[in-house]
Amino acid sequence: MYRETWAEINLDAIKYNITQIKEKLPQETGIIAVVKANAYGHGLVPIAKKALESGANALAVAILEEAMILREASITAPILVLGFVPAKYALLAAENNITLTVFQRDWLEELGEYQLVKPVNIHIKLDTGMNRIGVQSKDELLNLIREIANNKNIRITGIFTHFATADAKELDFYYEQTERLEELLYVFKKQSKEEVIVHVGNSAASLRFPESMHNYIRFGISMYGLYPSKDVRQENSVDLKPVFSLHSRLIHVKRITKGESVSYGRTYVAEKDEWIGTIPIGYGDGWSRKLQGMSVLVNGRRMPIVGRVCMDQMMIRLDEAYETGTEVVLIGEQGNTVIEMDEVAEYLDTINYEIPCMINERVPRIYVESGKKQSD
Ligand SMILES: Cc1ncc(COP(=O)(O)O)c(C=O)c1O
């Protein structure tokens, strides 16, 4: 670490959040920890390891590359790739005991062109209303099952769907999706002899309907201590601790006089003499230029970002002179004040999911466990 900007990842909070949801779930319902997109920006391998150690039974990622990174890190737990993987990579998946998501006959046909040493495990994806990927009709599902039954290269080990509105106030569509799911599951169970696992719920569904989650939940955003929406947060059904915080330090502090401007384009002009601090973080780190005007914490108090956020640096207005080296918190707690991920997301008119994903690899992740800090 050669620069004074870092993210702290509180691994104890991962354990806390998993423990909290486990208390809500029926004993027989397991947890698939969703660690796609570099564990929502928190760090793929350390989060996967901590989740498994904290009681998760399996892992889910979006792409085969992520699954391979986990295997290369000697993680042996079941891994499901939730997204589309071209059939030509089924061999690699089978060799590494990685489960793929399948929903197309074309994919099965293409697979026929390849020789597999051992069968690839797959979960069938049911599209019950998301209209993203998945099998939609009973006929489509029946065809797929028949095709698979004749194919020695494939073993169905699971079946799943994904909800489009489990985090919303209005739940009519959620119930519509569960109805379509039950219809398709009925068809599947009647037709297929395979013993499979069924998983349906993301964080929102698991927090709200823990009793209806079938065999596993797919636990993503709330494992990271964040609520999937304002509505779910207000219901306060499970207590969560945020895992991610973002930190930097003042690297320069100076006095400017009334009428002087700050940064590119002179979008900020001082109305009186004031203290300005410079912080080494910018849009090159994923800290968006749109965050001009947002607050950060210094000495437990809010200070505004003034002038345009540059690629590697930005400026804040200070309420008094501070030493260079003083810590600045951009997301998280300092003293009795907090800037939540949700607040940054709201400022950027997006959802909390996007914020840790957007802070890129230029910002080192420091892992905190039982009070000890360790970099990746
Ligand atoms: C198929 C699938 N399952 C589960 C999840 C986890 O959702 P959440 O982060 O809301 O828990 C996602 C995330 O987008 C997903 O795409």
Coordinates of C-alpha atoms and ligand atoms in Angstrom, one line a residue:
M1 CA 0.0 0.0 0.0
Y2 CA 1.7 3.1 -1.2
R3 CA -1.3 5.5 -1.1
E4 CA -3.4 6.6 1.8
T5 CA -6.7 5.3 0.5
W6 CA -8.2 1.9 1.3
A7 CA -11.4 0.0 1.9
E8 CA -11.8 -2.0 5.2
I9 CA -13.7 -5.2 4.9
N10 CA -15.0 -6.4 8.2
L11 CA -15.1 -10.2 8.0
D12 CA -16.7 -10.5 11.5
A13 CA -19.7 -8.7 10.0
I14 CA -19.9 -11.4 7.3
K15 CA -20.2 -14.0 10.1
Y16 CA -22.7 -11.8 12.0
N17 CA -25.0 -11.4 8.9
I18 CA -24.9 -15.1 8.1
T19 CA -25.7 -16.0 11.7
Q20 CA -28.6 -13.5 11.7
I21 CA -30.3 -15.0 8.6
K22 CA -29.6 -18.5 9.9
E23 CA -31.7 -17.8 13.0
K24 CA -34.6 -16.9 10.7
L25 CA -34.4 -19.8 8.4
P26 CA -35.8 -23.3 9.1
Q27 CA -33.0 -25.6 10.1
E28 CA -33.1 -27.6 6.9
T29 CA -32.7 -24.5 4.7
G30 CA -29.1 -24.0 3.7
I31 CA -27.2 -21.0 2.4
I32 CA -25.5 -20.4 -0.9
A33 CA -23.3 -17.3 -0.5
V34 CA -23.4 -15.1 -3.6
V35 CA -19.9 -13.9 -4.3
K36 CA -20.1 -12.8 -7.9
A37 CA -18.5 -9.6 -9.1
N38 CA -15.6 -9.9 -6.8
A39 CA -18.0 -10.6 -3.9
Y40 CA -19.9 -7.4 -4.7
G41 CA -16.5 -5.6 -4.7
H42 CA -15.5 -6.9 -1.2
G43 CA -12.9 -9.4 -2.5
L44 CA -13.8 -12.8 -3.9
V45 CA -11.6 -15.3 -2.1
P46 CA -11.5 -13.8 1.4
I47 CA -15.3 -13.4 1.4
A48 CA -15.9 -16.9 0.0
K49 CA -13.7 -18.4 2.7
K50 CA -15.3 -16.4 5.5
A51 CA -18.8 -17.2 4.3
L52 CA -18.1 -20.9 4.3
E53 CA -16.4 -20.8 7.7
S54 CA -19.5 -18.9 9.0
G55 CA -22.0 -21.5 7.9
A56 CA -22.6 -21.1 4.2
N57 CA -22.9 -24.4 2.4
A58 CA -22.1 -23.4 -1.1
L59 CA -21.0 -20.5 -3.3
A60 CA -22.6 -18.8 -6.4
V61 CA -20.8 -16.7 -9.0
A62 CA -21.9 -15.2 -12.3
I63 CA -19.2 -16.3 -14.6
L64 CA -16.9 -19.3 -15.0
E65 CA -13.7 -17.2 -14.4
E66 CA -14.9 -16.4 -10.9
A67 CA -15.5 -20.1 -10.2
M68 CA -12.0 -21.0 -11.4
I69 CA -10.4 -18.4 -9.2
L70 CA -12.2 -20.0 -6.2
R71 CA -11.0 -23.5 -7.2
E72 CA -7.4 -22.1 -7.7
A73 CA -7.6 -20.8 -4.2
S74 CA -8.2 -24.5 -3.1
I75 CA -11.9 -23.9 -2.2
T76 CA -13.6 -27.3 -2.5
A77 CA -17.2 -26.3 -1.6
P78 CA -20.0 -26.6 -4.3
I79 CA -19.9 -23.7 -6.7
L80 CA -22.8 -22.7 -9.0
V81 CA -22.3 -20.4 -12.0
L82 CA -25.6 -18.4 -12.2
G83 CA -25.0 -17.0 -15.6
F84 CA -24.6 -18.4 -19.1
V85 CA -21.5 -20.4 -19.9
P86 CA -20.9 -21.5 -23.5
A87 CA -21.2 -25.3 -23.9
K88 CA -17.6 -25.6 -25.0
Y89 CA -16.5 -24.8 -21.5
A90 CA -18.6 -27.6 -19.9
L91 CA -15.5 -29.9 -19.9
L92 CA -13.5 -27.3 -17.8
A93 CA -16.5 -27.0 -15.4
A94 CA -16.9 -30.8 -15.1
E95 CA -13.2 -31.3 -14.4
N96 CA -13.3 -28.7 -11.7
N97 CA -16.6 -29.8 -10.2
I98 CA -18.3 -26.5 -11.0
T99 CA -22.1 -26.6 -11.5
L100 CA -23.5 -24.7 -14.5
T101 CA -26.8 -23.1 -15.2
V102 CA -28.7 -24.6 -18.2
F103 CA -31.9 -23.5 -19.8
Q104 CA -31.6 -24.0 -23.6
R105 CA -31.9 -27.0 -25.9
D106 CA -29.4 -25.4 -28.3
W107 CA -26.8 -25.5 -25.5
L108 CA -27.5 -29.3 -25.0
E109 CA -27.1 -29.9 -28.7
E110 CA -23.8 -28.0 -28.8
L111 CA -22.6 -30.0 -25.8
G112 CA -23.1 -33.2 -27.9
E113 CA -20.1 -32.0 -30.0
Y114 CA -17.7 -32.4 -27.1
Q115 CA -16.4 -35.4 -25.3
L116 CA -16.6 -35.1 -21.5
V117 CA -14.5 -37.3 -19.3
K118 CA -17.1 -37.0 -16.5
P119 CA -20.6 -35.5 -16.5
V120 CA -21.1 -31.9 -15.8
N121 CA -23.5 -31.0 -13.0
I122 CA -26.2 -28.5 -13.9
H123 CA -29.0 -26.6 -12.3
I124 CA -32.0 -25.8 -14.5
K125 CA -33.0 -22.1 -14.5
L126 CA -36.7 -21.4 -14.6
D127 CA -37.8 -18.1 -15.8
T128 CA -40.9 -17.3 -13.8
G129 CA -41.2 -13.6 -14.8
M130 CA -37.8 -12.0 -14.7
N131 CA -37.4 -12.5 -18.5
R132 CA -33.7 -12.6 -18.3
I133 CA -32.6 -16.3 -18.7
G134 CA -34.5 -19.5 -18.0
V135 CA -37.1 -22.0 -19.2
Q136 CA -40.5 -20.4 -19.4
S137 CA -43.1 -23.0 -20.4
K138 CA -44.0 -26.5 -19.2
D139 CA -43.3 -27.8 -22.7
E140 CA -39.9 -26.2 -22.9
L141 CA -39.1 -27.8 -19.5
L142 CA -40.3 -31.2 -20.5
N143 CA -38.3 -31.1 -23.7
L144 CA -35.2 -30.1 -21.8
I145 CA -35.6 -32.9 -19.2
R146 CA -36.1 -35.5 -21.9
E147 CA -33.0 -34.3 -23.8
I148 CA -31.0 -34.4 -20.6
A149 CA -32.2 -37.9 -19.7
N150 CA -30.7 -39.1 -23.0
N151 CA -27.4 -37.4 -22.4
K152 CA -24.8 -39.1 -20.3
N153 CA -22.7 -36.0 -20.2
I154 CA -25.1 -34.2 -17.9
R155 CA -26.5 -34.6 -14.4
I156 CA -29.3 -32.4 -13.1
T157 CA -28.5 -31.6 -9.5
G158 CA -30.7 -28.5 -8.9
I159 CA -33.4 -26.3 -10.2
F160 CA -34.0 -22.6 -9.5
T161 CA -35.6 -19.3 -10.3
H162 CA -35.1 -15.6 -9.5
F163 CA -37.6 -13.0 -8.3
A164 CA -37.9 -9.6 -9.9
T165 CA -39.7 -7.8 -7.1
A166 CA -39.1 -9.6 -3.8
D167 CA -37.7 -6.3 -2.4
A168 CA -40.8 -4.2 -3.4
K169 CA -43.6 -2.9 -1.3
E170 CA -46.1 -4.3 -3.7
L171 CA -45.8 -8.1 -3.7
D172 CA -48.4 -9.2 -6.2
F173 CA -45.9 -10.1 -8.8
Y174 CA -43.8 -12.0 -6.3
Y175 CA -46.7 -14.2 -5.6
E176 CA -47.4 -14.6 -9.3
Q177 CA -43.8 -15.8 -9.7
T178 CA -44.1 -18.3 -6.9
E179 CA -47.2 -19.7 -8.5
R180 CA -45.5 -20.2 -11.8
L181 CA -42.6 -21.7 -10.0
E182 CA -44.8 -24.2 -8.2
E183 CA -46.4 -25.2 -11.5
L184 CA -43.1 -25.8 -13.2
L185 CA -41.7 -27.6 -10.2
Y186 CA -44.7 -29.9 -10.3
V187 CA -44.0 -30.7 -13.9
F188 CA -40.3 -31.3 -13.1
K189 CA -40.9 -33.6 -10.2
K190 CA -43.4 -35.6 -12.2
Q191 CA -41.1 -36.1 -15.1
S192 CA -37.6 -36.3 -13.7
K193 CA -36.3 -39.1 -11.4
E194 CA -33.4 -37.0 -10.3
E195 CA -33.1 -35.9 -6.6
V196 CA -32.4 -32.2 -7.0
I197 CA -32.1 -29.2 -4.7
V198 CA -34.4 -26.3 -5.2
H199 CA -33.4 -22.7 -4.5
V200 CA -35.4 -19.6 -5.2
G201 CA -34.7 -16.7 -2.9
N202 CA -32.3 -13.8 -3.0
S203 CA -31.7 -11.7 0.2
A204 CA -35.1 -9.9 -0.1
A205 CA -37.1 -13.1 -0.4
S206 CA -35.1 -14.8 2.4
L207 CA -35.5 -11.9 4.8
R208 CA -39.2 -11.6 4.2
F209 CA -40.3 -15.2 3.5
P210 CA -37.7 -17.4 5.3
E211 CA -40.2 -20.3 5.6
S212 CA -40.7 -20.6 1.8
M213 CA -37.2 -20.8 0.6
H214 CA -37.1 -24.5 -0.3
N215 CA -33.6 -26.1 0.1
Y216 CA -31.3 -23.1 -0.1
I217 CA -31.3 -19.3 -0.2
R218 CA -29.0 -17.4 -2.4
F219 CA -27.7 -14.8 0.0
G220 CA -26.0 -11.8 -1.6
I221 CA -26.5 -8.1 -0.6
S222 CA -27.5 -8.8 3.0
M223 CA -24.5 -11.0 3.6
Y224 CA -22.6 -7.7 3.0
G225 CA -24.7 -6.0 5.6
L226 CA -27.0 -4.1 3.3
Y227 CA -30.7 -4.2 2.8
P228 CA -32.0 -4.9 -0.7
S229 CA -34.4 -1.9 -0.6
K230 CA -35.8 0.8 1.7
D231 CA -39.0 -1.1 2.1
V232 CA -37.1 -4.2 3.3
R233 CA -34.9 -2.1 5.6
Q234 CA -38.0 -0.5 7.2
E235 CA -39.4 -3.9 8.0
N236 CA -36.3 -4.4 10.2
S237 CA -36.8 -8.2 10.3
V238 CA -33.1 -9.0 10.5
D239 CA -30.3 -6.9 12.1
L240 CA -27.3 -6.5 9.7
K241 CA -23.8 -5.1 10.0
P242 CA -22.2 -3.3 7.1
V243 CA -19.0 -5.0 5.9
F244 CA -17.5 -2.4 3.6
S245 CA -16.1 1.0 4.7
L246 CA -14.0 3.4 2.7
H247 CA -11.1 5.5 4.1
S248 CA -8.5 8.0 3.1
R249 CA -6.3 10.7 4.6
L250 CA -5.8 14.4 4.2
I251 CA -2.6 14.7 2.1
H252 CA -2.7 18.5 1.9
V253 CA -4.4 21.3 3.9
K254 CA -4.5 25.0 2.9
R255 CA -6.3 28.3 3.4
I256 CA -7.9 29.9 0.4
T257 CA -9.4 33.4 0.3
K258 CA -12.9 34.5 -0.6
G259 CA -13.4 34.4 -4.4
E260 CA -10.8 31.7 -5.0
S261 CA -12.0 28.6 -6.9
V262 CA -11.3 24.9 -6.5
S263 CA -10.6 22.2 -9.2
Y264 CA -11.3 21.9 -12.9
G265 CA -13.8 24.3 -14.4
R266 CA -14.0 26.5 -11.3
T267 CA -17.4 25.1 -10.3
Y268 CA -16.8 25.9 -6.7
V269 CA -15.9 29.5 -5.6
A270 CA -15.2 30.2 -1.9
E271 CA -17.8 32.6 -0.4
K272 CA -15.4 33.5 2.4
D273 CA -11.8 32.6 3.5
E274 CA -11.8 28.9 4.2
W275 CA -9.8 25.7 4.8
I276 CA -9.5 23.2 2.0
G277 CA -8.2 19.6 2.3
T278 CA -7.1 17.4 -0.5
I279 CA -7.8 13.6 -0.5
P280 CA -6.1 11.0 -2.8
I281 CA -9.2 9.4 -4.3
G282 CA -11.0 10.2 -7.5
Y283 CA -13.0 8.7 -10.4
G284 CA -10.0 6.6 -11.4
D285 CA -10.7 4.7 -8.2
G286 CA -14.4 4.4 -9.1
W287 CA -15.3 7.4 -6.8
S288 CA -17.7 9.0 -9.3
R289 CA -17.3 12.6 -10.5
K290 CA -21.0 12.9 -9.7
L291 CA -20.1 12.9 -5.9
Q292 CA -19.2 16.6 -5.9
G293 CA -21.3 18.1 -3.1
M294 CA -21.6 14.8 -1.1
S295 CA -20.1 14.8 2.4
V296 CA -17.2 12.9 3.9
L297 CA -16.3 12.6 7.6
V298 CA -13.3 14.3 9.3
N299 CA -13.0 14.3 13.1
G300 CA -16.5 12.7 13.2
R301 CA -18.0 15.7 11.3
R302 CA -19.4 16.1 7.8
M303 CA -17.4 18.1 5.4
P304 CA -18.5 18.7 1.8
I305 CA -16.7 17.6 -1.4
V306 CA -16.0 20.9 -3.2
G307 CA -15.2 21.4 -6.9
R308 CA -15.0 18.7 -9.4
V309 CA -13.8 15.2 -8.4
C310 CA -10.5 14.6 -10.4
M311 CA -9.2 11.3 -11.6
D312 CA -7.0 10.7 -8.6
Q313 CA -7.8 13.4 -6.0
M314 CA -10.6 15.6 -4.7
M315 CA -11.0 18.5 -2.4
I316 CA -13.2 19.0 0.7
R317 CA -14.1 22.1 2.7
L318 CA -12.9 21.8 6.3
D319 CA -14.4 23.5 9.3
E320 CA -10.9 24.3 10.7
A321 CA -7.3 23.4 10.0
Y322 CA -6.4 19.8 10.4
E323 CA -3.0 18.1 10.2
T324 CA -2.1 16.3 7.0
G325 CA -2.5 12.6 7.7
T326 CA -5.9 13.0 9.4
E327 CA -8.2 10.1 8.6
V328 CA -11.2 10.8 6.3
V329 CA -14.1 8.3 6.2
L330 CA -16.0 8.3 2.9
I331 CA -18.3 5.4 3.7
G332 CA -18.7 4.1 7.3
E333 CA -18.5 5.5 10.8
Q334 CA -16.3 8.0 12.5
G335 CA -17.0 9.1 16.0
N336 CA -20.7 9.2 16.4
T337 CA -21.4 10.0 12.7
V338 CA -22.0 7.6 9.9
I339 CA -22.2 7.9 6.1
E340 CA -24.0 4.8 5.0
M341 CA -23.6 3.0 1.7
D342 CA -27.3 3.8 1.2
E343 CA -26.6 7.5 1.4
V344 CA -23.9 7.4 -1.3
A345 CA -26.2 5.3 -3.5
E346 CA -29.1 7.7 -3.0
Y347 CA -26.8 10.7 -3.9
L348 CA -25.8 8.9 -7.1
D349 CA -29.4 7.9 -7.8
T350 CA -28.6 4.2 -7.8
I351 CA -28.8 1.2 -5.5
N352 CA -26.4 0.2 -2.7
Y353 CA -25.3 -2.9 -4.7
E354 CA -23.5 -0.7 -7.2
I355 CA -21.3 1.3 -4.8
P356 CA -18.8 -1.3 -3.5
C357 CA -18.8 -2.8 -7.1
M358 CA -17.8 0.6 -8.5
I359 CA -14.8 1.1 -6.1
N360 CA -12.2 -0.6 -8.3
E361 CA -9.0 -2.7 -7.7
R362 CA -6.9 0.5 -7.4
V363 CA -8.3 0.8 -3.8
P364 CA -6.7 -2.0 -1.7
R365 CA -9.1 -4.0 0.5
I366 CA -7.9 -4.4 4.1
Y367 CA -9.5 -7.4 5.9
V368 CA -10.4 -6.9 9.5
E369 CA -11.0 -10.0 11.6
S370 CA -11.2 -10.1 15.4
G371 CA -9.7 -6.7 15.6
K372 CA -6.7 -7.6 13.4
K373 CA -6.0 -6.0 10.0
Q374 CA -4.6 -7.8 7.0
S375 CA -4.3 -6.9 3.4
D376 CA -5.2 -9.3 0.6
Ligands
LIG1 C1 -29.6 -15.3 -9.8 C2 -29.3 -14.5 -8.6 N1 -29.5 -15.1 -7.4 C3 -29.2 -14.4 -6.3 C4 -28.7 -13.1 -6.3 C5 -28.4 -12.4 -5.0 O1 -29.3 -11.4 -4.8 P1 -29.2 -10.4 -3.6 O2 -27.9 -9.7 -3.7 O3 -30.3 -9.4 -3.8 O4 -29.3 -11.2 -2.4 C6 -28.5 -12.5 -7.5 C7 -28.0 -11.1 -7.6 O5 -28.2 -10.3 -8.4 C8 -28.8 -13.2 -8.7 O6 -28.6 -12.7 -9.9

